[in-house]
Amino acid sequence: MSVKQIQEEILKLKKEQDVLILAHYYQPIEIQEIADHLGGSLGLSRLANKADTDYIIFAGVDFMAETASILNQNKKVLIPNPESCCPMAAYLTADKVKEFRLNNPNLPVVVYVNTTAAVKAESDICCTSANAVDIVKRISSEFKTKTVLFGPDANLADYVEQKSGIKCIKMPEEGNCYVHSQLTIDDMEKIRIAYPNGEILVHPECIREVRELADFVGSTGQMYNRVKNDTTVEKDFCIGTEKGLMERMAQDFPKKNFHLISEKLLCYNMKKNTIELMRYVLEHLDDPMFEVKVPSEIAERALIPIERMLEFS
Ligand code: SF4
């Protein structure tokens, strides 16, 4: 059966049932094509908050589905492949956060949405790569401090520190996204030579030396909007984030030229969700294997820093 036929079956199954499909920009393009809504972490958190269907299928990684569950405790949240996890989130545990807090009393704890629900429950506020700088500024002024605890991405912490002037103690020092952190200076120099008039866009999860060679640093949503709002005809955009976003933009803006800075920019964890699994979940909406349910005692505590973030951004 072709991908097109599977997509048609999915759309039919979706119509017959009370389901909302949310998909991250890093999902395989054939999943993006059948989603009700597409976006980065912040946009999708907002949409999950407003969901009015009985079921939400979250095509993304585990922490995204958990966030949807925290925001929708009365709904069934499903993930097409329960093994689709974010290795960056594994860098920070709830116990580690408690330890950092104990060693740094009175400092606010800011955690990236790329964390487990248990970690969020121990934090003061969440952030995404789109709002991290503003969130850190707001929370530090609320706590009347020039230092915050920030985790788990050390590169994003470094970026926020550069942009805000507020010290971000990294929880832990070595947390990183294996997709973005593998972009090198060499990759940047090569792409600049290949497309001298092009614009280079990278994600803040890249290392500082790579960010400094880019023309624009931003979240997936910010990169998308930057390209969308550019009126230059036939421009080259060199993309320094996961390949899925580039595929989305290539479909949405066919008159612009896109180049992936490196073929390494592929998140194998995001790609564990497949179009076949999407169909299977829609055929088995009540199979507990696919359900992501954050226990209510953790969800209640994790909701506070998420809502705080949504309020601030
Ligand atoms: S791209 Fe990086 S941060 Fe995003 S899910 Fe993959 S490993 Fe995690």
PDB file of C-alpha atoms and ligand atoms in Angstrom:
ATOM      1  CA  MET A   1       0.000   0.000   0.000  1.00  0.00           C
ATOM      2  CA  SER A   2       1.342   3.456  -0.880  1.00  0.00           C
ATOM      3  CA  VAL A   3       1.952   6.252   1.631  1.00  0.00           C
ATOM      4  CA  LYS A   4      -0.861   8.222  -0.016  1.00  0.00           C
ATOM      5  CA  GLN A   5      -3.318   5.358   0.544  1.00  0.00           C
ATOM      6  CA  ILE A   6      -2.290   5.037   4.201  1.00  0.00           C
ATOM      7  CA  GLN A   7      -2.712   8.787   4.630  1.00  0.00           C
ATOM      8  CA  GLU A   8      -6.213   8.579   3.140  1.00  0.00           C
ATOM      9  CA  GLU A   9      -7.113   5.757   5.531  1.00  0.00           C
ATOM     10  CA  ILE A  10      -5.818   7.821   8.444  1.00  0.00           C
ATOM     11  CA  LEU A  11      -7.902  10.826   7.447  1.00  0.00           C
ATOM     12  CA  LYS A  12     -10.990   8.608   7.166  1.00  0.00           C
ATOM     13  CA  LEU A  13     -10.378   7.024  10.591  1.00  0.00           C
ATOM     14  CA  LYS A  14      -9.810  10.457  12.072  1.00  0.00           C
ATOM     15  CA  LYS A  15     -13.091  11.765  10.681  1.00  0.00           C
ATOM     16  CA  GLU A  16     -15.020   8.847  12.187  1.00  0.00           C
ATOM     17  CA  GLN A  17     -13.552   9.390  15.673  1.00  0.00           C
ATOM     18  CA  ASP A  18     -13.065  12.274  18.100  1.00  0.00           C
ATOM     19  CA  VAL A  19      -9.322  12.683  17.601  1.00  0.00           C
ATOM     20  CA  LEU A  20      -6.900  15.581  17.343  1.00  0.00           C
ATOM     21  CA  ILE A  21      -3.497  14.942  15.755  1.00  0.00           C
ATOM     22  CA  LEU A  22      -0.651  17.200  16.823  1.00  0.00           C
ATOM     23  CA  ALA A  23       2.717  16.804  15.134  1.00  0.00           C
ATOM     24  CA  HIS A  24       6.105  18.353  15.712  1.00  0.00           C
ATOM     25  CA  TYR A  25       8.040  19.860  12.800  1.00  0.00           C
ATOM     26  CA  TYR A  26      10.660  17.107  13.229  1.00  0.00           C
ATOM     27  CA  GLN A  27       8.207  14.331  12.399  1.00  0.00           C
ATOM     28  CA  PRO A  28       8.476  12.447   9.086  1.00  0.00           C
ATOM     29  CA  ILE A  29       6.925  14.628   6.372  1.00  0.00           C
ATOM     30  CA  GLU A  30       4.140  12.104   5.644  1.00  0.00           C
ATOM     31  CA  ILE A  31       2.974  12.453   9.273  1.00  0.00           C
ATOM     32  CA  GLN A  32       3.183  16.233   9.113  1.00  0.00           C
ATOM     33  CA  GLU A  33       0.903  16.119   6.071  1.00  0.00           C
ATOM     34  CA  ILE A  34      -1.994  14.468   7.944  1.00  0.00           C
ATOM     35  CA  ALA A  35      -1.725  16.425  11.217  1.00  0.00           C
ATOM     36  CA  ASP A  36      -4.443  18.826  12.379  1.00  0.00           C
ATOM     37  CA  HIS A  37      -1.763  21.097  13.753  1.00  0.00           C
ATOM     38  CA  LEU A  38       1.969  21.346  13.282  1.00  0.00           C
ATOM     39  CA  GLY A  39       4.434  23.286  15.310  1.00  0.00           C
ATOM     40  CA  GLY A  40       7.350  23.600  17.684  1.00  0.00           C
ATOM     41  CA  SER A  41       7.128  22.812  21.385  1.00  0.00           C
ATOM     42  CA  LEU A  42       5.600  26.137  22.428  1.00  0.00           C
ATOM     43  CA  GLY A  43       2.953  26.261  19.704  1.00  0.00           C
ATOM     44  CA  LEU A  44       1.957  22.668  20.345  1.00  0.00           C
ATOM     45  CA  SER A  45       1.751  23.178  24.127  1.00  0.00           C
ATOM     46  CA  ARG A  46      -0.677  26.017  23.503  1.00  0.00           C
ATOM     47  CA  LEU A  47      -2.770  23.896  21.152  1.00  0.00           C
ATOM     48  CA  ALA A  48      -2.768  20.929  23.546  1.00  0.00           C
ATOM     49  CA  ASN A  49      -4.112  23.303  26.160  1.00  0.00           C
ATOM     50  CA  LYS A  50      -7.133  24.080  23.982  1.00  0.00           C
ATOM     51  CA  ALA A  51      -7.882  20.561  22.741  1.00  0.00           C
ATOM     52  CA  ASP A  52     -11.580  19.705  22.759  1.00  0.00           C
ATOM     53  CA  THR A  53     -11.496  16.113  21.523  1.00  0.00           C
ATOM     54  CA  ASP A  54     -11.596  12.899  23.586  1.00  0.00           C
ATOM     55  CA  TYR A  55      -8.291  11.708  22.123  1.00  0.00           C
ATOM     56  CA  ILE A  56      -5.068  13.513  21.299  1.00  0.00           C
ATOM     57  CA  ILE A  57      -2.483  11.689  19.212  1.00  0.00           C
ATOM     58  CA  PHE A  58       0.853  13.390  19.747  1.00  0.00           C
ATOM     59  CA  ALA A  59       3.308  12.670  16.963  1.00  0.00           C
ATOM     60  CA  GLY A  60       6.502  13.703  18.699  1.00  0.00           C
ATOM     61  CA  VAL A  61       8.650  12.393  21.538  1.00  0.00           C
ATOM     62  CA  ASP A  62       7.608  11.293  25.019  1.00  0.00           C
ATOM     63  CA  PHE A  63       7.980  14.586  26.907  1.00  0.00           C
ATOM     64  CA  MET A  64       5.662  16.318  24.410  1.00  0.00           C
ATOM     65  CA  ALA A  65       2.934  13.734  24.942  1.00  0.00           C
ATOM     66  CA  GLU A  66       3.471  14.039  28.697  1.00  0.00           C
ATOM     67  CA  THR A  67       2.989  17.801  28.485  1.00  0.00           C
ATOM     68  CA  ALA A  68      -0.262  17.244  26.593  1.00  0.00           C
ATOM     69  CA  SER A  69      -1.350  14.795  29.319  1.00  0.00           C
ATOM     70  CA  ILE A  70      -0.507  17.301  32.077  1.00  0.00           C
ATOM     71  CA  LEU A  71      -2.613  19.926  30.290  1.00  0.00           C
ATOM     72  CA  ASN A  72      -5.454  17.499  29.529  1.00  0.00           C
ATOM     73  CA  GLN A  73      -5.825  15.109  32.434  1.00  0.00           C
ATOM     74  CA  ASN A  74      -9.370  14.176  31.384  1.00  0.00           C
ATOM     75  CA  LYS A  75      -8.354  13.200  27.830  1.00  0.00           C
ATOM     76  CA  LYS A  76      -6.605  10.227  26.363  1.00  0.00           C
ATOM     77  CA  VAL A  77      -3.179  11.201  25.028  1.00  0.00           C
ATOM     78  CA  LEU A  78      -1.531   8.689  22.714  1.00  0.00           C
ATOM     79  CA  ILE A  79       1.912   8.438  21.169  1.00  0.00           C
ATOM     80  CA  PRO A  80       2.325   6.351  17.981  1.00  0.00           C
ATOM     81  CA  ASN A  81       5.590   4.788  19.121  1.00  0.00           C
ATOM     82  CA  PRO A  82       6.051   4.581  22.914  1.00  0.00           C
ATOM     83  CA  GLU A  83       9.796   4.209  22.307  1.00  0.00           C
ATOM     84  CA  SER A  84      10.031   7.669  20.771  1.00  0.00           C
ATOM     85  CA  CYS A  85      12.007   9.370  23.552  1.00  0.00           C
ATOM     86  CA  CYS A  86      14.234  12.453  23.807  1.00  0.00           C
ATOM     87  CA  PRO A  87      17.757  11.547  24.988  1.00  0.00           C
ATOM     88  CA  MET A  88      18.334  15.122  26.087  1.00  0.00           C
ATOM     89  CA  ALA A  89      15.532  14.820  28.658  1.00  0.00           C
ATOM     90  CA  ALA A  90      17.387  11.864  30.196  1.00  0.00           C
ATOM     91  CA  TYR A  91      20.222  14.200  31.302  1.00  0.00           C
ATOM     92  CA  LEU A  92      18.099  15.575  34.139  1.00  0.00           C
ATOM     93  CA  THR A  93      16.209  13.666  36.842  1.00  0.00           C
ATOM     94  CA  ALA A  94      13.915  14.978  39.574  1.00  0.00           C
ATOM     95  CA  ASP A  95      16.499  13.943  42.193  1.00  0.00           C
ATOM     96  CA  LYS A  96      19.199  15.931  40.395  1.00  0.00           C
ATOM     97  CA  VAL A  97      16.978  19.032  40.420  1.00  0.00           C
ATOM     98  CA  LYS A  98      16.396  18.594  44.167  1.00  0.00           C
ATOM     99  CA  GLU A  99      20.143  18.294  44.711  1.00  0.00           C
ATOM    100  CA  PHE A 100      20.859  21.465  42.692  1.00  0.00           C
ATOM    101  CA  ARG A 101      18.168  23.303  44.635  1.00  0.00           C
ATOM    102  CA  LEU A 102      19.625  22.168  47.930  1.00  0.00           C
ATOM    103  CA  ASN A 103      23.087  23.365  46.922  1.00  0.00           C
ATOM    104  CA  ASN A 104      21.767  26.661  45.512  1.00  0.00           C
ATOM    105  CA  PRO A 105      18.975  27.811  47.823  1.00  0.00           C
ATOM    106  CA  ASN A 106      16.785  30.737  46.742  1.00  0.00           C
ATOM    107  CA  LEU A 107      17.647  30.417  43.034  1.00  0.00           C
ATOM    108  CA  PRO A 108      14.781  29.865  40.586  1.00  0.00           C
ATOM    109  CA  VAL A 109      14.741  26.555  38.714  1.00  0.00           C
ATOM    110  CA  VAL A 110      14.030  26.927  34.992  1.00  0.00           C
ATOM    111  CA  VAL A 111      13.577  23.727  33.016  1.00  0.00           C
ATOM    112  CA  TYR A 112      13.312  23.282  29.296  1.00  0.00           C
ATOM    113  CA  VAL A 113      10.093  21.583  28.163  1.00  0.00           C
ATOM    114  CA  ASN A 114      12.372  18.758  27.020  1.00  0.00           C
ATOM    115  CA  THR A 115      12.162  17.156  30.471  1.00  0.00           C
ATOM    116  CA  THR A 116      10.070  14.489  32.146  1.00  0.00           C
ATOM    117  CA  ALA A 117       6.903  15.443  34.019  1.00  0.00           C
ATOM    118  CA  ALA A 118       8.649  14.551  37.297  1.00  0.00           C
ATOM    119  CA  VAL A 119      11.395  17.109  36.561  1.00  0.00           C
ATOM    120  CA  LYS A 120       8.852  19.782  35.622  1.00  0.00           C
ATOM    121  CA  ALA A 121       7.093  19.107  38.933  1.00  0.00           C
ATOM    122  CA  GLU A 122      10.298  20.119  40.768  1.00  0.00           C
ATOM    123  CA  SER A 123      10.767  23.357  38.820  1.00  0.00           C
ATOM    124  CA  ASP A 124       9.586  26.948  39.194  1.00  0.00           C
ATOM    125  CA  ILE A 125       8.971  27.565  35.515  1.00  0.00           C
ATOM    126  CA  CYS A 126       9.308  25.839  32.137  1.00  0.00           C
ATOM    127  CA  CYS A 127      10.600  27.340  28.915  1.00  0.00           C
ATOM    128  CA  THR A 128      10.995  26.426  25.258  1.00  0.00           C
ATOM    129  CA  SER A 129      13.789  27.503  22.938  1.00  0.00           C
ATOM    130  CA  ALA A 130      11.402  30.186  21.627  1.00  0.00           C
ATOM    131  CA  ASN A 131      10.846  31.903  24.963  1.00  0.00           C
ATOM    132  CA  ALA A 132      13.830  30.849  27.128  1.00  0.00           C
ATOM    133  CA  VAL A 133      15.510  34.285  27.126  1.00  0.00           C
ATOM    134  CA  ASP A 134      12.308  36.121  28.147  1.00  0.00           C
ATOM    135  CA  ILE A 135      11.374  33.494  30.735  1.00  0.00           C
ATOM    136  CA  VAL A 136      14.791  33.684  32.409  1.00  0.00           C
ATOM    137  CA  LYS A 137      14.603  37.496  32.498  1.00  0.00           C
ATOM    138  CA  ARG A 138      11.108  37.407  34.027  1.00  0.00           C
ATOM    139  CA  ILE A 139      11.798  34.762  36.656  1.00  0.00           C
ATOM    140  CA  SER A 140      15.116  36.274  37.703  1.00  0.00           C
ATOM    141  CA  SER A 141      13.473  39.633  38.230  1.00  0.00           C
ATOM    142  CA  GLU A 142      10.665  37.971  40.207  1.00  0.00           C
ATOM    143  CA  PHE A 143      13.221  36.212  42.435  1.00  0.00           C
ATOM    144  CA  LYS A 144      15.399  39.365  42.522  1.00  0.00           C
ATOM    145  CA  THR A 145      18.496  37.487  41.420  1.00  0.00           C
ATOM    146  CA  LYS A 146      20.993  37.575  38.558  1.00  0.00           C
ATOM    147  CA  THR A 147      21.485  33.784  38.581  1.00  0.00           C
ATOM    148  CA  VAL A 148      19.138  30.912  37.722  1.00  0.00           C
ATOM    149  CA  LEU A 149      19.401  27.137  37.625  1.00  0.00           C
ATOM    150  CA  PHE A 150      18.779  25.967  34.062  1.00  0.00           C
ATOM    151  CA  GLY A 151      18.548  22.491  32.521  1.00  0.00           C
ATOM    152  CA  PRO A 152      19.011  20.176  30.833  1.00  0.00           C
ATOM    153  CA  ASP A 153      20.455  21.723  27.645  1.00  0.00           C
ATOM    154  CA  ALA A 154      23.839  23.307  28.371  1.00  0.00           C
ATOM    155  CA  ASN A 155      24.012  24.966  24.929  1.00  0.00           C
ATOM    156  CA  LEU A 156      20.630  26.631  25.361  1.00  0.00           C
ATOM    157  CA  ALA A 157      21.730  27.705  28.864  1.00  0.00           C
ATOM    158  CA  ASP A 158      24.835  29.281  27.319  1.00  0.00           C
ATOM    159  CA  TYR A 159      22.729  31.038  24.651  1.00  0.00           C
ATOM    160  CA  VAL A 160      20.297  32.396  27.249  1.00  0.00           C
ATOM    161  CA  GLU A 161      23.173  33.607  29.399  1.00  0.00           C
ATOM    162  CA  GLN A 162      24.696  35.434  26.396  1.00  0.00           C
ATOM    163  CA  LYS A 163      21.391  37.062  25.438  1.00  0.00           C
ATOM    164  CA  SER A 164      20.062  37.932  28.895  1.00  0.00           C
ATOM    165  CA  GLY A 165      23.219  38.667  30.871  1.00  0.00           C
ATOM    166  CA  ILE A 166      21.805  36.412  33.598  1.00  0.00           C
ATOM    167  CA  LYS A 167      24.021  33.597  34.831  1.00  0.00           C
ATOM    168  CA  CYS A 168      22.564  30.168  34.043  1.00  0.00           C
ATOM    169  CA  ILE A 169      23.956  27.392  36.224  1.00  0.00           C
ATOM    170  CA  LYS A 170      23.767  24.323  34.018  1.00  0.00           C
ATOM    171  CA  MET A 171      21.888  21.314  35.327  1.00  0.00           C
ATOM    172  CA  PRO A 172      23.993  19.344  34.336  1.00  0.00           C
ATOM    173  CA  GLU A 173      27.125  20.752  32.648  1.00  0.00           C
ATOM    174  CA  GLU A 174      27.027  18.185  29.825  1.00  0.00           C
ATOM    175  CA  GLY A 175      23.308  18.132  28.843  1.00  0.00           C
ATOM    176  CA  ASN A 176      22.853  18.433  25.077  1.00  0.00           C
ATOM    177  CA  CYS A 177      20.810  17.469  22.041  1.00  0.00           C
ATOM    178  CA  TYR A 178      22.829  14.994  19.986  1.00  0.00           C
ATOM    179  CA  VAL A 179      21.249  16.291  16.776  1.00  0.00           C
ATOM    180  CA  HIS A 180      22.101  19.979  17.104  1.00  0.00           C
ATOM    181  CA  SER A 181      25.316  19.676  19.097  1.00  0.00           C
ATOM    182  CA  GLN A 182      27.025  17.694  16.363  1.00  0.00           C
ATOM    183  CA  LEU A 183      27.027  20.637  13.930  1.00  0.00           C
ATOM    184  CA  THR A 184      30.632  21.824  13.626  1.00  0.00           C
ATOM    185  CA  ILE A 185      32.534  24.959  12.590  1.00  0.00           C
ATOM    186  CA  ASP A 186      33.660  22.991   9.544  1.00  0.00           C
ATOM    187  CA  ASP A 187      30.014  22.333   8.545  1.00  0.00           C
ATOM    188  CA  MET A 188      29.309  26.056   8.855  1.00  0.00           C
ATOM    189  CA  GLU A 189      32.318  27.104   6.813  1.00  0.00           C
ATOM    190  CA  LYS A 190      31.480  24.639   4.059  1.00  0.00           C
ATOM    191  CA  ILE A 191      27.867  25.775   3.765  1.00  0.00           C
ATOM    192  CA  ARG A 192      28.924  29.436   3.690  1.00  0.00           C
ATOM    193  CA  ILE A 193      31.264  28.706   0.784  1.00  0.00           C
ATOM    194  CA  ALA A 194      28.593  26.683  -1.022  1.00  0.00           C
ATOM    195  CA  TYR A 195      25.909  29.407  -0.676  1.00  0.00           C
ATOM    196  CA  PRO A 196      27.724  32.738  -0.172  1.00  0.00           C
ATOM    197  CA  ASN A 197      24.516  34.759  -0.607  1.00  0.00           C
ATOM    198  CA  GLY A 198      22.373  32.429   1.424  1.00  0.00           C
ATOM    199  CA  GLU A 199      21.085  32.931   4.952  1.00  0.00           C
ATOM    200  CA  ILE A 200      22.230  30.468   7.612  1.00  0.00           C
ATOM    201  CA  LEU A 201      19.717  29.665  10.343  1.00  0.00           C
ATOM    202  CA  VAL A 202      20.614  27.519  13.361  1.00  0.00           C
ATOM    203  CA  HIS A 203      18.937  26.372  16.557  1.00  0.00           C
ATOM    204  CA  PRO A 204      20.078  27.637  19.987  1.00  0.00           C
ATOM    205  CA  GLU A 205      20.819  24.023  20.962  1.00  0.00           C
ATOM    206  CA  CYS A 206      23.898  24.257  18.710  1.00  0.00           C
ATOM    207  CA  ILE A 207      27.267  24.962  20.298  1.00  0.00           C
ATOM    208  CA  ARG A 208      28.317  28.608  20.731  1.00  0.00           C
ATOM    209  CA  GLU A 209      31.009  28.509  17.998  1.00  0.00           C
ATOM    210  CA  VAL A 210      28.400  27.327  15.484  1.00  0.00           C
ATOM    211  CA  ARG A 211      25.804  29.862  16.604  1.00  0.00           C
ATOM    212  CA  GLU A 212      28.333  32.644  16.149  1.00  0.00           C
ATOM    213  CA  LEU A 213      28.811  31.700  12.495  1.00  0.00           C
ATOM    214  CA  ALA A 214      25.080  31.819  11.743  1.00  0.00           C
ATOM    215  CA  ASP A 215      22.996  34.716  10.422  1.00  0.00           C
ATOM    216  CA  PHE A 216      20.024  33.831  12.577  1.00  0.00           C
ATOM    217  CA  VAL A 217      19.571  31.802  15.759  1.00  0.00           C
ATOM    218  CA  GLY A 218      16.074  30.723  16.704  1.00  0.00           C
ATOM    219  CA  SER A 219      13.603  27.997  17.609  1.00  0.00           C
ATOM    220  CA  THR A 220      11.850  25.947  14.936  1.00  0.00           C
ATOM    221  CA  GLY A 221       8.832  28.261  15.028  1.00  0.00           C
ATOM    222  CA  GLN A 222      11.038  31.338  14.807  1.00  0.00           C
ATOM    223  CA  MET A 223      12.986  29.882  11.856  1.00  0.00           C
ATOM    224  CA  TYR A 224       9.720  29.061  10.103  1.00  0.00           C
ATOM    225  CA  ASN A 225       8.422  32.600  10.566  1.00  0.00           C
ATOM    226  CA  ARG A 226      11.717  34.134   9.512  1.00  0.00           C
ATOM    227  CA  VAL A 227      11.574  32.252   6.197  1.00  0.00           C
ATOM    228  CA  LYS A 228       7.846  32.909   5.767  1.00  0.00           C
ATOM    229  CA  ASN A 229       8.262  36.654   6.229  1.00  0.00           C
ATOM    230  CA  ASP A 230      11.269  36.982   3.903  1.00  0.00           C
ATOM    231  CA  THR A 231      10.154  38.533   0.644  1.00  0.00           C
ATOM    232  CA  THR A 232      13.411  38.011  -1.295  1.00  0.00           C
ATOM    233  CA  VAL A 233      12.782  35.961  -4.432  1.00  0.00           C
ATOM    234  CA  GLU A 234      14.705  32.691  -4.980  1.00  0.00           C
ATOM    235  CA  LYS A 235      16.737  33.044  -1.810  1.00  0.00           C
ATOM    236  CA  ASP A 236      18.903  30.223  -0.393  1.00  0.00           C
ATOM    237  CA  PHE A 237      18.209  29.240   3.203  1.00  0.00           C
ATOM    238  CA  CYS A 238      20.728  26.977   4.919  1.00  0.00           C
ATOM    239  CA  ILE A 239      18.998  25.151   7.730  1.00  0.00           C
ATOM    240  CA  GLY A 240      20.693  24.133  10.960  1.00  0.00           C
ATOM    241  CA  THR A 241      18.017  22.131  12.667  1.00  0.00           C
ATOM    242  CA  GLU A 242      16.357  18.740  12.250  1.00  0.00           C
ATOM    243  CA  LYS A 243      15.614  17.839   8.635  1.00  0.00           C
ATOM    244  CA  GLY A 244      11.823  17.661   9.174  1.00  0.00           C
ATOM    245  CA  LEU A 245      11.525  21.437   9.487  1.00  0.00           C
ATOM    246  CA  MET A 246      13.347  21.940   6.220  1.00  0.00           C
ATOM    247  CA  GLU A 247      11.014  19.473   4.488  1.00  0.00           C
ATOM    248  CA  ARG A 248       8.008  21.370   5.882  1.00  0.00           C
ATOM    249  CA  MET A 249       9.344  24.713   4.660  1.00  0.00           C
ATOM    250  CA  ALA A 250      10.255  23.289   1.250  1.00  0.00           C
ATOM    251  CA  GLN A 251       6.605  22.267   0.831  1.00  0.00           C
ATOM    252  CA  ASP A 252       5.181  25.508   2.195  1.00  0.00           C
ATOM    253  CA  PHE A 253       7.523  27.885   0.360  1.00  0.00           C
ATOM    254  CA  PRO A 254       8.280  26.255  -3.000  1.00  0.00           C
ATOM    255  CA  LYS A 255       9.834  29.426  -4.451  1.00  0.00           C
ATOM    256  CA  LYS A 256      12.625  29.439  -1.851  1.00  0.00           C
ATOM    257  CA  ASN A 257      15.671  27.187  -1.891  1.00  0.00           C
ATOM    258  CA  PHE A 258      16.538  25.098   1.143  1.00  0.00           C
ATOM    259  CA  HIS A 259      19.775  23.333   2.046  1.00  0.00           C
ATOM    260  CA  LEU A 260      20.405  21.250   5.134  1.00  0.00           C
ATOM    261  CA  ILE A 261      23.718  22.330   6.669  1.00  0.00           C
ATOM    262  CA  SER A 262      24.598  18.711   7.384  1.00  0.00           C
ATOM    263  CA  GLU A 263      22.959  15.340   6.727  1.00  0.00           C
ATOM    264  CA  LYS A 264      23.664  14.590  10.411  1.00  0.00           C
ATOM    265  CA  LEU A 265      20.676  16.741  11.337  1.00  0.00           C
ATOM    266  CA  LEU A 266      18.329  13.827  11.796  1.00  0.00           C
ATOM    267  CA  CYS A 267      16.644  12.906  15.088  1.00  0.00           C
ATOM    268  CA  TYR A 268      16.241   9.132  15.046  1.00  0.00           C
ATOM    269  CA  ASN A 269      14.002   9.334  18.087  1.00  0.00           C
ATOM    270  CA  MET A 270      11.500  11.633  16.367  1.00  0.00           C
ATOM    271  CA  LYS A 271      11.546   9.385  13.323  1.00  0.00           C
ATOM    272  CA  LYS A 272      10.495   6.321  15.341  1.00  0.00           C
ATOM    273  CA  ASN A 273       6.928   7.415  14.691  1.00  0.00           C
ATOM    274  CA  THR A 274       5.871   6.166  11.276  1.00  0.00           C
ATOM    275  CA  ILE A 275       2.815   6.647   9.090  1.00  0.00           C
ATOM    276  CA  GLU A 276       1.958   2.943   9.543  1.00  0.00           C
ATOM    277  CA  LEU A 277       2.044   3.352  13.336  1.00  0.00           C
ATOM    278  CA  MET A 278      -0.191   6.420  13.051  1.00  0.00           C
ATOM    279  CA  ARG A 279      -2.790   4.319  11.276  1.00  0.00           C
ATOM    280  CA  TYR A 280      -2.409   1.491  13.811  1.00  0.00           C
ATOM    281  CA  VAL A 281      -3.008   3.856  16.764  1.00  0.00           C
ATOM    282  CA  LEU A 282      -6.116   5.233  15.095  1.00  0.00           C
ATOM    283  CA  GLU A 283      -7.381   1.660  14.754  1.00  0.00           C
ATOM    284  CA  HIS A 284      -6.584   0.932  18.442  1.00  0.00           C
ATOM    285  CA  LEU A 285      -7.378   4.145  20.296  1.00  0.00           C
ATOM    286  CA  ASP A 286      -8.110   2.306  23.539  1.00  0.00           C
ATOM    287  CA  ASP A 287      -5.010   0.125  23.542  1.00  0.00           C
ATOM    288  CA  PRO A 288      -3.188   1.122  26.778  1.00  0.00           C
ATOM    289  CA  MET A 289       0.154   0.469  25.099  1.00  0.00           C
ATOM    290  CA  PHE A 290      -0.014   3.845  23.337  1.00  0.00           C
ATOM    291  CA  GLU A 291      -1.416   5.906  26.180  1.00  0.00           C
ATOM    292  CA  VAL A 292       0.740   8.486  27.932  1.00  0.00           C
ATOM    293  CA  LYS A 293      -0.816   9.310  31.291  1.00  0.00           C
ATOM    294  CA  VAL A 294       1.002  11.415  33.828  1.00  0.00           C
ATOM    295  CA  PRO A 295      -0.145  10.436  37.348  1.00  0.00           C
ATOM    296  CA  SER A 296      -2.384  13.159  38.803  1.00  0.00           C
ATOM    297  CA  GLU A 297      -0.131  13.954  41.800  1.00  0.00           C
ATOM    298  CA  ILE A 298       2.785  14.724  39.438  1.00  0.00           C
ATOM    299  CA  ALA A 299       0.563  16.362  36.803  1.00  0.00           C
ATOM    300  CA  GLU A 300      -0.869  18.810  39.355  1.00  0.00           C
ATOM    301  CA  ARG A 301       2.621  19.999  40.331  1.00  0.00           C
ATOM    302  CA  ALA A 302       4.007  19.979  36.781  1.00  0.00           C
ATOM    303  CA  LEU A 303       1.047  22.036  35.550  1.00  0.00           C
ATOM    304  CA  ILE A 304       2.113  25.058  37.618  1.00  0.00           C
ATOM    305  CA  PRO A 305       5.461  25.750  35.823  1.00  0.00           C
ATOM    306  CA  ILE A 306       3.893  25.011  32.425  1.00  0.00           C
ATOM    307  CA  GLU A 307       0.996  27.404  33.014  1.00  0.00           C
ATOM    308  CA  ARG A 308       3.389  29.987  34.321  1.00  0.00           C
ATOM    309  CA  MET A 309       5.375  29.710  31.098  1.00  0.00           C
ATOM    310  CA  LEU A 310       2.242  30.016  28.955  1.00  0.00           C
ATOM    311  CA  GLU A 311       1.172  33.041  30.938  1.00  0.00           C
ATOM    312  CA  PHE A 312       4.562  34.735  30.458  1.00  0.00           C
ATOM    313  CA  SER A 313       4.941  34.035  26.737  1.00  0.00           C
TER     314      SER A 313
HETATM  315  S1  SF4 B   1      15.993  16.839  18.238  1.00  0.00           S
HETATM  316 FE1  SF4 B   1      17.210  16.767  20.113  1.00  0.00          FE
HETATM  317  S2  SF4 B   1      15.935  17.738  21.670  1.00  0.00           S
HETATM  318 FE2  SF4 B   1      14.597  17.209  19.936  1.00  0.00          FE
HETATM  319  S3  SF4 B   1      13.788  15.177  20.436  1.00  0.00           S
HETATM  320 FE3  SF4 B   1      15.630  14.842  19.180  1.00  0.00          FE
HETATM  321  S4  SF4 B   1      17.255  14.611  20.718  1.00  0.00           S
HETATM  322 FE4  SF4 B   1      15.529  15.526  21.793  1.00  0.00          FE
END
